[in-house]
mmCIF file of C-alpha atoms in Angstrom:
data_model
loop_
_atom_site.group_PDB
_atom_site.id
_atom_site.type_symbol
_atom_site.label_atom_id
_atom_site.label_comp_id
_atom_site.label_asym_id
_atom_site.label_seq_id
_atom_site.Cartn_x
_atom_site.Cartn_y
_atom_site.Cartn_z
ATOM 1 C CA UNK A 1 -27.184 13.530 9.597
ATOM 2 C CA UNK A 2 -23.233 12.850 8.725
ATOM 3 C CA UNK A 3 -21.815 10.511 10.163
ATOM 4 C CA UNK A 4 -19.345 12.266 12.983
ATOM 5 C CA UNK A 5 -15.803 11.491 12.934
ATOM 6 C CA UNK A 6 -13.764 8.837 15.079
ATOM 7 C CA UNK A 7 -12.084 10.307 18.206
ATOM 8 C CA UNK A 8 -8.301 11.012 17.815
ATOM 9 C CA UNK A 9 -5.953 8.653 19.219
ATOM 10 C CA UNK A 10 -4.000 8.549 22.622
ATOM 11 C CA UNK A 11 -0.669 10.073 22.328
ATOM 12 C CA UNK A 12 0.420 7.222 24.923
ATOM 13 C CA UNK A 13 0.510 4.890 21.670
ATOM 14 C CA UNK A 14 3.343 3.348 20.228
ATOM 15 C CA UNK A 15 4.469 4.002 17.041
ATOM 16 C CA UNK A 16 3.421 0.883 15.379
ATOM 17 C CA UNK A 17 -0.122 0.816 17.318
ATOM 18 C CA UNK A 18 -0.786 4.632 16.356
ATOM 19 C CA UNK A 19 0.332 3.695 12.722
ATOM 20 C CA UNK A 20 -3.009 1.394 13.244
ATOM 21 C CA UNK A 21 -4.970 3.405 14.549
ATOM 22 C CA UNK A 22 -4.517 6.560 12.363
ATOM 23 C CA UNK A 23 -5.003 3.876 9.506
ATOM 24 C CA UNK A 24 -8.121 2.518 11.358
ATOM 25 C CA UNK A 25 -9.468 6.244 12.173
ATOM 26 C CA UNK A 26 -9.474 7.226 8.462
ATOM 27 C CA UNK A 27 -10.946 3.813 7.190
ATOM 28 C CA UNK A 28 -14.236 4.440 9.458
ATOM 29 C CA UNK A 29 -13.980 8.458 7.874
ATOM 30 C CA UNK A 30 -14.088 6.832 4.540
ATOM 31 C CA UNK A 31 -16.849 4.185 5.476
ATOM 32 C CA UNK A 32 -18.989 6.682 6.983
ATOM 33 C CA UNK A 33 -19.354 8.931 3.826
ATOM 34 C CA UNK A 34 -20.276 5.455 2.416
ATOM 35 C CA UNK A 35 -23.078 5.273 4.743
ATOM 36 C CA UNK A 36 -23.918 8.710 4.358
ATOM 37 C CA UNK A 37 -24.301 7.676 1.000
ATOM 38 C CA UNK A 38 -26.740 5.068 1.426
ATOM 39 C CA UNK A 39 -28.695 6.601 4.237
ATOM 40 C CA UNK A 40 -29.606 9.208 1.369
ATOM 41 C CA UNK A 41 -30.953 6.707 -0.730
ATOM 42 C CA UNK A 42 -27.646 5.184 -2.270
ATOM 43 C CA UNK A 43 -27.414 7.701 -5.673
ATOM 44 C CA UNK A 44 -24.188 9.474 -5.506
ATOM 45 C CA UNK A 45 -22.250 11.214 -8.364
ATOM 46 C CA UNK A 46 -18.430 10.082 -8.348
ATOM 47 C CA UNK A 47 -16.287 12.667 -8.343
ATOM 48 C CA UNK A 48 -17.842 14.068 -5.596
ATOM 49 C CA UNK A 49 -17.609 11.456 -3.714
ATOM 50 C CA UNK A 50 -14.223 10.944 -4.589
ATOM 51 C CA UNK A 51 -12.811 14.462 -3.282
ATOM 52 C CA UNK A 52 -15.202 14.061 -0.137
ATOM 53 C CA UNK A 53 -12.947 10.890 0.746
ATOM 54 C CA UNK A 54 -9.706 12.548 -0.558
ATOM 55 C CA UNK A 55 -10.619 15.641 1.755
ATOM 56 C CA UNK A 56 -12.244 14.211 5.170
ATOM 57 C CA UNK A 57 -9.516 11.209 5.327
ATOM 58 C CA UNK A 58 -6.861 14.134 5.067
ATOM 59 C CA UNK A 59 -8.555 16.488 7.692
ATOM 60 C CA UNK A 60 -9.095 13.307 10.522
ATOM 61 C CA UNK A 61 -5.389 12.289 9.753
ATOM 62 C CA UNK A 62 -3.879 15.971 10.103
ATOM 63 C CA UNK A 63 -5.264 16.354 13.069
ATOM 64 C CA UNK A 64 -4.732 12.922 14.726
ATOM 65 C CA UNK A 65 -0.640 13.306 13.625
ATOM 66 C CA UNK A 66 -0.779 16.580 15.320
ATOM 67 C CA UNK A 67 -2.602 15.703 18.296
ATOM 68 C CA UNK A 68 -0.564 12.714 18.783
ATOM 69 C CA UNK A 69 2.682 13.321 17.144
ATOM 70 C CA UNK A 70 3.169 16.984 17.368
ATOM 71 C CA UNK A 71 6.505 17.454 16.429
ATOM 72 C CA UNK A 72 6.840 15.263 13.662
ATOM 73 C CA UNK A 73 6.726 15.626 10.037
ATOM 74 C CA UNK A 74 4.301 14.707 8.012
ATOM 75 C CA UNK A 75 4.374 14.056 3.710
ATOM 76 C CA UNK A 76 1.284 13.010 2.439
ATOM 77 C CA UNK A 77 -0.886 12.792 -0.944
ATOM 78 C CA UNK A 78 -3.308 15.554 -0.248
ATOM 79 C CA UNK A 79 -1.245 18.053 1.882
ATOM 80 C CA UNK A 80 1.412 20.484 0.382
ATOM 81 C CA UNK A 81 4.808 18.952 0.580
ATOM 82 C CA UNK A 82 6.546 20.877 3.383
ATOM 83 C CA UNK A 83 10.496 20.675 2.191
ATOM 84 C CA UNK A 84 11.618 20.969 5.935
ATOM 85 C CA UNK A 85 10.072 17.454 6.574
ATOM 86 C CA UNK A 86 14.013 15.820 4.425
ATOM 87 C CA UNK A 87 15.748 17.512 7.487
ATOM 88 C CA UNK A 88 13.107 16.240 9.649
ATOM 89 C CA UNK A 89 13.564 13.109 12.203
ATOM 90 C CA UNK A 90 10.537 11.885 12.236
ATOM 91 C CA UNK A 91 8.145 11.721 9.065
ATOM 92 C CA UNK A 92 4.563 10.424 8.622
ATOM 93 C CA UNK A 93 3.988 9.449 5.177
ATOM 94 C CA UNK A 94 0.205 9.063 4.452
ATOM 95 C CA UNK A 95 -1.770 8.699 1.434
ATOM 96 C CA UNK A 96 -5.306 9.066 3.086
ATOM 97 C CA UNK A 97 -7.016 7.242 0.218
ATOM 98 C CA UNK A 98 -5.448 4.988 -2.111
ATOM 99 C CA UNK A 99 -7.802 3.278 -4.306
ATOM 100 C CA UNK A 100 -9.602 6.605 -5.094
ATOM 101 C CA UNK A 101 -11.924 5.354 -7.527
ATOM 102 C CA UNK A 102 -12.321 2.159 -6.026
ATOM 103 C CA UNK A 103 -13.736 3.772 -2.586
ATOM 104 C CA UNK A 104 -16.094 5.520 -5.230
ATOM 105 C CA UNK A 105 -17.514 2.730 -7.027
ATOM 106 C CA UNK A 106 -20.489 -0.272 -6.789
ATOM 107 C CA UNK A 107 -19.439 -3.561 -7.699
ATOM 108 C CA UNK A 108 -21.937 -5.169 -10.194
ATOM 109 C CA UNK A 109 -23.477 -3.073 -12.265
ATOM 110 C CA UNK A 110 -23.576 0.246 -10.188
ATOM 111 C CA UNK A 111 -26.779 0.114 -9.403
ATOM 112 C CA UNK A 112 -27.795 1.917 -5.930
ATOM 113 C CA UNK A 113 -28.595 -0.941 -4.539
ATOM 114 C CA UNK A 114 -25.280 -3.344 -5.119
ATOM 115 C CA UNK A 115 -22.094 -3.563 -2.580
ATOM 116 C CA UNK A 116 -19.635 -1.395 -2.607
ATOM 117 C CA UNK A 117 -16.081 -2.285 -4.299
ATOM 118 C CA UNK A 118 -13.886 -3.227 -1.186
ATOM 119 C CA UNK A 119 -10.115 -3.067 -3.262
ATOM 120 C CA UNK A 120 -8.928 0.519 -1.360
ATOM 121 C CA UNK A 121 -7.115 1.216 1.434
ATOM 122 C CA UNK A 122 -5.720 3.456 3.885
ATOM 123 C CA UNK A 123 -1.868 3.791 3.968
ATOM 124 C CA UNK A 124 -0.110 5.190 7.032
ATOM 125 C CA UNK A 125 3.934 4.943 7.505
ATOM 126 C CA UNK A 126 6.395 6.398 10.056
ATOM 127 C CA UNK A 127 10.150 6.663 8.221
ATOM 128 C CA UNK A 128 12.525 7.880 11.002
ATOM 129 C CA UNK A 129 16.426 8.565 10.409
ATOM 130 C CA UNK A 130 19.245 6.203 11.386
ATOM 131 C CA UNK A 131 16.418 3.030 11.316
ATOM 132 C CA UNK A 132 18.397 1.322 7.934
ATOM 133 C CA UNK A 133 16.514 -2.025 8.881
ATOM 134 C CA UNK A 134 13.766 -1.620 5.978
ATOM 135 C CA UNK A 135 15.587 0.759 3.477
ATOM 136 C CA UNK A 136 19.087 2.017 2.676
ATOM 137 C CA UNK A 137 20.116 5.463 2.964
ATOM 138 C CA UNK A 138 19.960 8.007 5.812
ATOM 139 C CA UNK A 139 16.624 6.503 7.874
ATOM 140 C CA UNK A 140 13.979 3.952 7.192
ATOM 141 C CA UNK A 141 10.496 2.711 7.926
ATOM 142 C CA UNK A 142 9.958 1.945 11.392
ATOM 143 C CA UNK A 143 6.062 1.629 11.365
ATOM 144 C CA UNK A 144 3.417 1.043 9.219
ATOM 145 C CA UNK A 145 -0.293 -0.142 8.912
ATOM 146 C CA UNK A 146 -2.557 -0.703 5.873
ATOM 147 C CA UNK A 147 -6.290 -0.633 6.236
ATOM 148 C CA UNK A 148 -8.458 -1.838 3.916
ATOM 149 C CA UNK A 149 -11.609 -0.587 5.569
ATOM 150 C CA UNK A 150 -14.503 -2.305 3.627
ATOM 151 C CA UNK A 151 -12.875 -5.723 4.769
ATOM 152 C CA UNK A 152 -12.726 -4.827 8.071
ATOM 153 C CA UNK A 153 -8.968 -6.101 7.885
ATOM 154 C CA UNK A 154 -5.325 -3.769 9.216
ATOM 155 C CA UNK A 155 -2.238 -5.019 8.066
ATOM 156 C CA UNK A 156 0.681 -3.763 10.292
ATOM 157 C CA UNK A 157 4.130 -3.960 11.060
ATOM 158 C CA UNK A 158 3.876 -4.152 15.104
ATOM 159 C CA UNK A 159 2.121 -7.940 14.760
ATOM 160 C CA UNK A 160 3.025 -8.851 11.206
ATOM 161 C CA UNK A 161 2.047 -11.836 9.095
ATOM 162 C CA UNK A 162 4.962 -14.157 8.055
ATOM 163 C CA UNK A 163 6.338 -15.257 4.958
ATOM 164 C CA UNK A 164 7.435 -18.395 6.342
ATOM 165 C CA UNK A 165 3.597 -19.480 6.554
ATOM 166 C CA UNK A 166 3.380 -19.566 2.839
ATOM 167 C CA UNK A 167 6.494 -21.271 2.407
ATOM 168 C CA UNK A 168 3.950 -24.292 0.959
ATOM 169 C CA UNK A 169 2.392 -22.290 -1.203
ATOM 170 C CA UNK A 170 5.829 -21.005 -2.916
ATOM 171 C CA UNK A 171 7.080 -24.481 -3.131
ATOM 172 C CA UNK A 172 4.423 -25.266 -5.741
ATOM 173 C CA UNK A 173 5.639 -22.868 -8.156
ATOM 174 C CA UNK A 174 9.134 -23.432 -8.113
ATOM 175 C CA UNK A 175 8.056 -27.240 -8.428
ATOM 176 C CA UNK A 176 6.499 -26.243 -11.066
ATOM 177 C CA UNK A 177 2.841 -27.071 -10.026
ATOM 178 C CA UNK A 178 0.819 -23.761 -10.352
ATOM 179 C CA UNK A 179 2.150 -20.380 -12.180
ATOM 180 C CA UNK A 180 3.469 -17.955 -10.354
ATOM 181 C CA UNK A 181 0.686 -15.739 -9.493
ATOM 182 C CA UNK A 182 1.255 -11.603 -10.091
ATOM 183 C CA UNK A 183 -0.843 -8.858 -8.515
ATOM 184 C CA UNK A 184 -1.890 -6.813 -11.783
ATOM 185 C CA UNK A 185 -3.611 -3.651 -12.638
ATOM 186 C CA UNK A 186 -6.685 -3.870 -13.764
ATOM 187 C CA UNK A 187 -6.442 -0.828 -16.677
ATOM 188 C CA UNK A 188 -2.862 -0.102 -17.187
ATOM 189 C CA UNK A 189 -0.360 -2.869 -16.313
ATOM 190 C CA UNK A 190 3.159 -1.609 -17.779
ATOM 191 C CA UNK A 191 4.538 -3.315 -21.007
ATOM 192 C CA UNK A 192 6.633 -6.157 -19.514
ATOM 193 C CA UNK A 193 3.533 -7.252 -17.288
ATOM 194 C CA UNK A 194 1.875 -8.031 -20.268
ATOM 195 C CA UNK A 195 5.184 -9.713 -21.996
ATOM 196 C CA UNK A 196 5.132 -12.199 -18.297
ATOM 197 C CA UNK A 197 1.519 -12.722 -18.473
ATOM 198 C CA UNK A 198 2.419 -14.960 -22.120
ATOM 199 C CA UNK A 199 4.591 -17.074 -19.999
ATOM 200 C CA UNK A 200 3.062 -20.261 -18.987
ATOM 201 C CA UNK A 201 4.398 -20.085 -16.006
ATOM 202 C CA UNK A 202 2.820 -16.516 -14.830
ATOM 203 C CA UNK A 203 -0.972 -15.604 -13.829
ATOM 204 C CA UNK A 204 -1.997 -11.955 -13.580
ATOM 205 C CA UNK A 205 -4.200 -11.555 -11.247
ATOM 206 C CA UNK A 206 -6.232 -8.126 -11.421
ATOM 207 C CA UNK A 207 -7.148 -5.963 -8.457
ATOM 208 C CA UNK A 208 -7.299 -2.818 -7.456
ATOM 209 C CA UNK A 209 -5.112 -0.416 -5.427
ATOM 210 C CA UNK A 210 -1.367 -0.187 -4.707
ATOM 211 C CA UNK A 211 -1.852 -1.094 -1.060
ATOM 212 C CA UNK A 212 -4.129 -4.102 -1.986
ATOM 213 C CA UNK A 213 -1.883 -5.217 -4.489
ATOM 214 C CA UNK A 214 1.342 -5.275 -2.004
ATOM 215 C CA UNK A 215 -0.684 -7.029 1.000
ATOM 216 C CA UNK A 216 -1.975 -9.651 -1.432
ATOM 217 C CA UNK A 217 1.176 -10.405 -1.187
ATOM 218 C CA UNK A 218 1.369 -10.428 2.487
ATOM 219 C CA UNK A 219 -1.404 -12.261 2.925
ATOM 220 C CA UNK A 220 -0.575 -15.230 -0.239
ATOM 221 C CA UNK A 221 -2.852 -13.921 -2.672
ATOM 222 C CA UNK A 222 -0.172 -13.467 -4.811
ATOM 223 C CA UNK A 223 2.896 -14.449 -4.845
ATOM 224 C CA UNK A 224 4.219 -10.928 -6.127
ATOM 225 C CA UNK A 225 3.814 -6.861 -7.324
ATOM 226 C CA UNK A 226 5.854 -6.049 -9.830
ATOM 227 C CA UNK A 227 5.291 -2.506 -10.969
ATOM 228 C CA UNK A 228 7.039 -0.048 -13.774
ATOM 229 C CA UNK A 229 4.774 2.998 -14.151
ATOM 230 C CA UNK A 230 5.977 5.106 -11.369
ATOM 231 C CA UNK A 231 4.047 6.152 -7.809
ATOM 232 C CA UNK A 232 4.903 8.365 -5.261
ATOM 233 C CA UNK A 233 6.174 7.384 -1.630
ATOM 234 C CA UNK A 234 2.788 7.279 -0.165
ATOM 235 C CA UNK A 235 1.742 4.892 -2.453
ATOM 236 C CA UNK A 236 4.298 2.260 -1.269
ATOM 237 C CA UNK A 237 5.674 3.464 2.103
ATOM 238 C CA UNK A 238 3.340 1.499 4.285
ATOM 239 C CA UNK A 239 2.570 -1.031 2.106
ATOM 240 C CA UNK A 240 6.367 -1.673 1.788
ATOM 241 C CA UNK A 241 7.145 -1.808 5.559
ATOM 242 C CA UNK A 242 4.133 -4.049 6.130
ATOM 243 C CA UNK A 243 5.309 -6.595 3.215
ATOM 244 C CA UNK A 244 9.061 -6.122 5.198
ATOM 245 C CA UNK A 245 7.882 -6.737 8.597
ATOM 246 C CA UNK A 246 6.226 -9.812 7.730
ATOM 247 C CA UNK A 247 9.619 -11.027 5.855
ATOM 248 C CA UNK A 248 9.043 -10.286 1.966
ATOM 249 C CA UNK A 249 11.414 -8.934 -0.396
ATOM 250 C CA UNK A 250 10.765 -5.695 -1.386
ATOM 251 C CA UNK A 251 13.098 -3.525 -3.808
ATOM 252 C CA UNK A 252 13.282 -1.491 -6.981
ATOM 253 C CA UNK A 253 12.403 -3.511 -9.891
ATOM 254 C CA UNK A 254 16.406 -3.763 -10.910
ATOM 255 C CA UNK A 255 16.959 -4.920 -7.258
ATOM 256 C CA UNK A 256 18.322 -1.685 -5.782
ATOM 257 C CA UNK A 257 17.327 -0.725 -2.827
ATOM 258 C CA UNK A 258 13.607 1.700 -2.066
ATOM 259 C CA UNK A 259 14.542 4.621 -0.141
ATOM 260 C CA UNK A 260 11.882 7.404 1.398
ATOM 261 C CA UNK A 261 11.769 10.841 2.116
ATOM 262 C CA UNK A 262 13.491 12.376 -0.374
ATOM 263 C CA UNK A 263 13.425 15.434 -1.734
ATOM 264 C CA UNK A 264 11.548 13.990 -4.992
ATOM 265 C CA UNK A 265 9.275 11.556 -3.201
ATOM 266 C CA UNK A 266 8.371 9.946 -7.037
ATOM 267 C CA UNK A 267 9.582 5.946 -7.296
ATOM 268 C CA UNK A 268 10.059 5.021 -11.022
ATOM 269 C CA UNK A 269 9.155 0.939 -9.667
ATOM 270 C CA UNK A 270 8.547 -1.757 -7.312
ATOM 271 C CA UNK A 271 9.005 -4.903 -7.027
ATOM 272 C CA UNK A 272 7.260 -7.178 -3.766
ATOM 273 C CA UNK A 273 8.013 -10.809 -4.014
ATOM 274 C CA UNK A 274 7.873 -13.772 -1.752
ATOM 275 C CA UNK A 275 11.996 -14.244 -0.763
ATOM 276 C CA UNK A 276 11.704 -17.878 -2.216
ATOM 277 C CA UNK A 277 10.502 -16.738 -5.090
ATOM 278 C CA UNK A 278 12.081 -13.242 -5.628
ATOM 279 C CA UNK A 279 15.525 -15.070 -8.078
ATOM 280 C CA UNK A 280 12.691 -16.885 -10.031
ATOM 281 C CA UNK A 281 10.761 -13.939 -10.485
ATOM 282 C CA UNK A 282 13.715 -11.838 -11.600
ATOM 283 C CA UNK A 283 14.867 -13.922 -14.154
ATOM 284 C CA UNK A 284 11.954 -13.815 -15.703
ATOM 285 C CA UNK A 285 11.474 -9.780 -15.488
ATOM 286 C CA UNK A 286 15.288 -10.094 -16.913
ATOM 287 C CA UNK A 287 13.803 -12.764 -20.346
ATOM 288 C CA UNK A 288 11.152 -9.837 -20.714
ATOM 289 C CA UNK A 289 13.541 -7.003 -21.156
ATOM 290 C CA UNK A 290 13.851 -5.507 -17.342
ATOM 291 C CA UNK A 291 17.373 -4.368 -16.172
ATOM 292 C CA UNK A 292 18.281 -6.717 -13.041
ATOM 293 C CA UNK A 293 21.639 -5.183 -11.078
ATOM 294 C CA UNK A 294 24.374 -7.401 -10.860
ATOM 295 C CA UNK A 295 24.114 -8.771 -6.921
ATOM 296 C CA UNK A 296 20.823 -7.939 -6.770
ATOM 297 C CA UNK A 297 19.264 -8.750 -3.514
ATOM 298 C CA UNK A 298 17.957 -12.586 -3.459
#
């Protein structure tokens, strides 16, 4: 028997706690095809599995927007972009599953009986207009939450971590006692990753998704995401207000600022660094060839 779908949230939620709980709601979607998974004996074909995530993580999340947020906006990765939604307010930006073939993998070597790769997430972000704390422009992010649901773990924005906790850590590298350590991709890391990753001052450190990538930050991990090939505003939104709230630096890789819902919601590049760090990591991304803006933020 499937396993049913969570109930939708309470409209009397805050912004930031809904942003959890929508982010919460589609994690236990995603875990439950999981289990569906290995209640029928744990053989699954990928792509299947894949689009079953893609499809039930958008369904639950459509409906718990519109049952708790009805008259806001929503752009996400697996709904038709709706060009009202740049005049809109209020916007939801949700990518239901990121970490696509993650959620569809077995660590080890895939056999039916080994654990399940835990490196995807659930992003869930609420930009509203005339809120310029987290981005320039016309509005910015006033909510966000990351799940990673096979770690049982919800980074938000409404009770953030702080950067100011791995202060410690930080010191080390610009003492010059450990490299500074950079959440990679683990298949296609862009050109001047690679040119850092000679440095002997710079560890890659491979993992999975966007949104795992940005709250290894968050959580000290890594020390930094630097990224050049390009994702779309649900790959980052939440991500990015989570790393904000908790007090990271988070930009365009030439230091100008990230701003969402626009028309074109594709971001050429990201850069999430640790503030003590972010002028030490620049200068290097500016040795390797990457444009830095003069005044750059840090």
């Amino acid at each position: 028997m499937p396993t049913p779908f969570p109930a939708l949230p309470d409209p009397a939620l805050g912004d930031g706690p809904l942003a959890t709980a929508l982010a919460q709601g589609a994690g236990e979607v995603l875990l439950g095809l999981r289990a569906d998974v290995d209640a029928a004996g744990g053989a699954f074909d990928a792509k299947p599995l894949k689009d079953a995530g893609d499809a039930a993580a958008q369904a639950w999340l459509a409906a718990a927007v519109a049952h708790a947020r009805p008259g806001d906006a929503v752009l996400s990765e697996e709904a038709k972009d709706d060009a009202a939604r740049t005049g809109a307010d209020r916007v939801w930006i949700i990518d239901p599953l990121d970490g696509t073939r993650e959620f569809a993998e077995r660590a080890g070597d895939g056999a039916p009986t080994d654990p399940w790769r835990d490196d995807f997430a659930v992003h869930v972000a609420l930009w509203v207009r005339g809120t310029d704390d987290a981005t320039d422009g016309p509005g910015g992010l006033a909510a966000g939450a990351v799940a990673l649901p096979a770690r049982d773990v919800v980074h938000t924005t409404h009770a953030p971590a702080s950067a100011t906790d791995l202060d410690a850590a930080v010191a080390a590298v610009l003492a010059g006692d450990r490299p500074l350590r950079i959440a990679a991709s683990r298949s296609r890391p862009p050109a001047f990753v690679a040119a850092l990753a000679e440095r002997d001052d710079v560890e890659l450190v491979p993992m999975g998704s966007a949104g795992v990538k940005v709250v290894s930050v968050v959580d000290g991990t890594v020390d930094a995401y630097v990224h050049g090939g390009g994702q779309y505003e649900w790959d980052s939104a939440a991500p990015v207000a989570v790393a904000l709230a908790a007090g990271h630096e988070c930009t365009r890789l030439d230091g100008t600022p990230l701003e969402y819902n626009r028309q074109d919601p594709w971001l050429p590049d990201l850069f999430v660094c640790h503030p003590a760090l972010a002028a030490h990591l620049r200068a290097a991304l500016s040795e390797v060839g990457v444009e830095i803006k003069e005044g750059a933020q840090s």
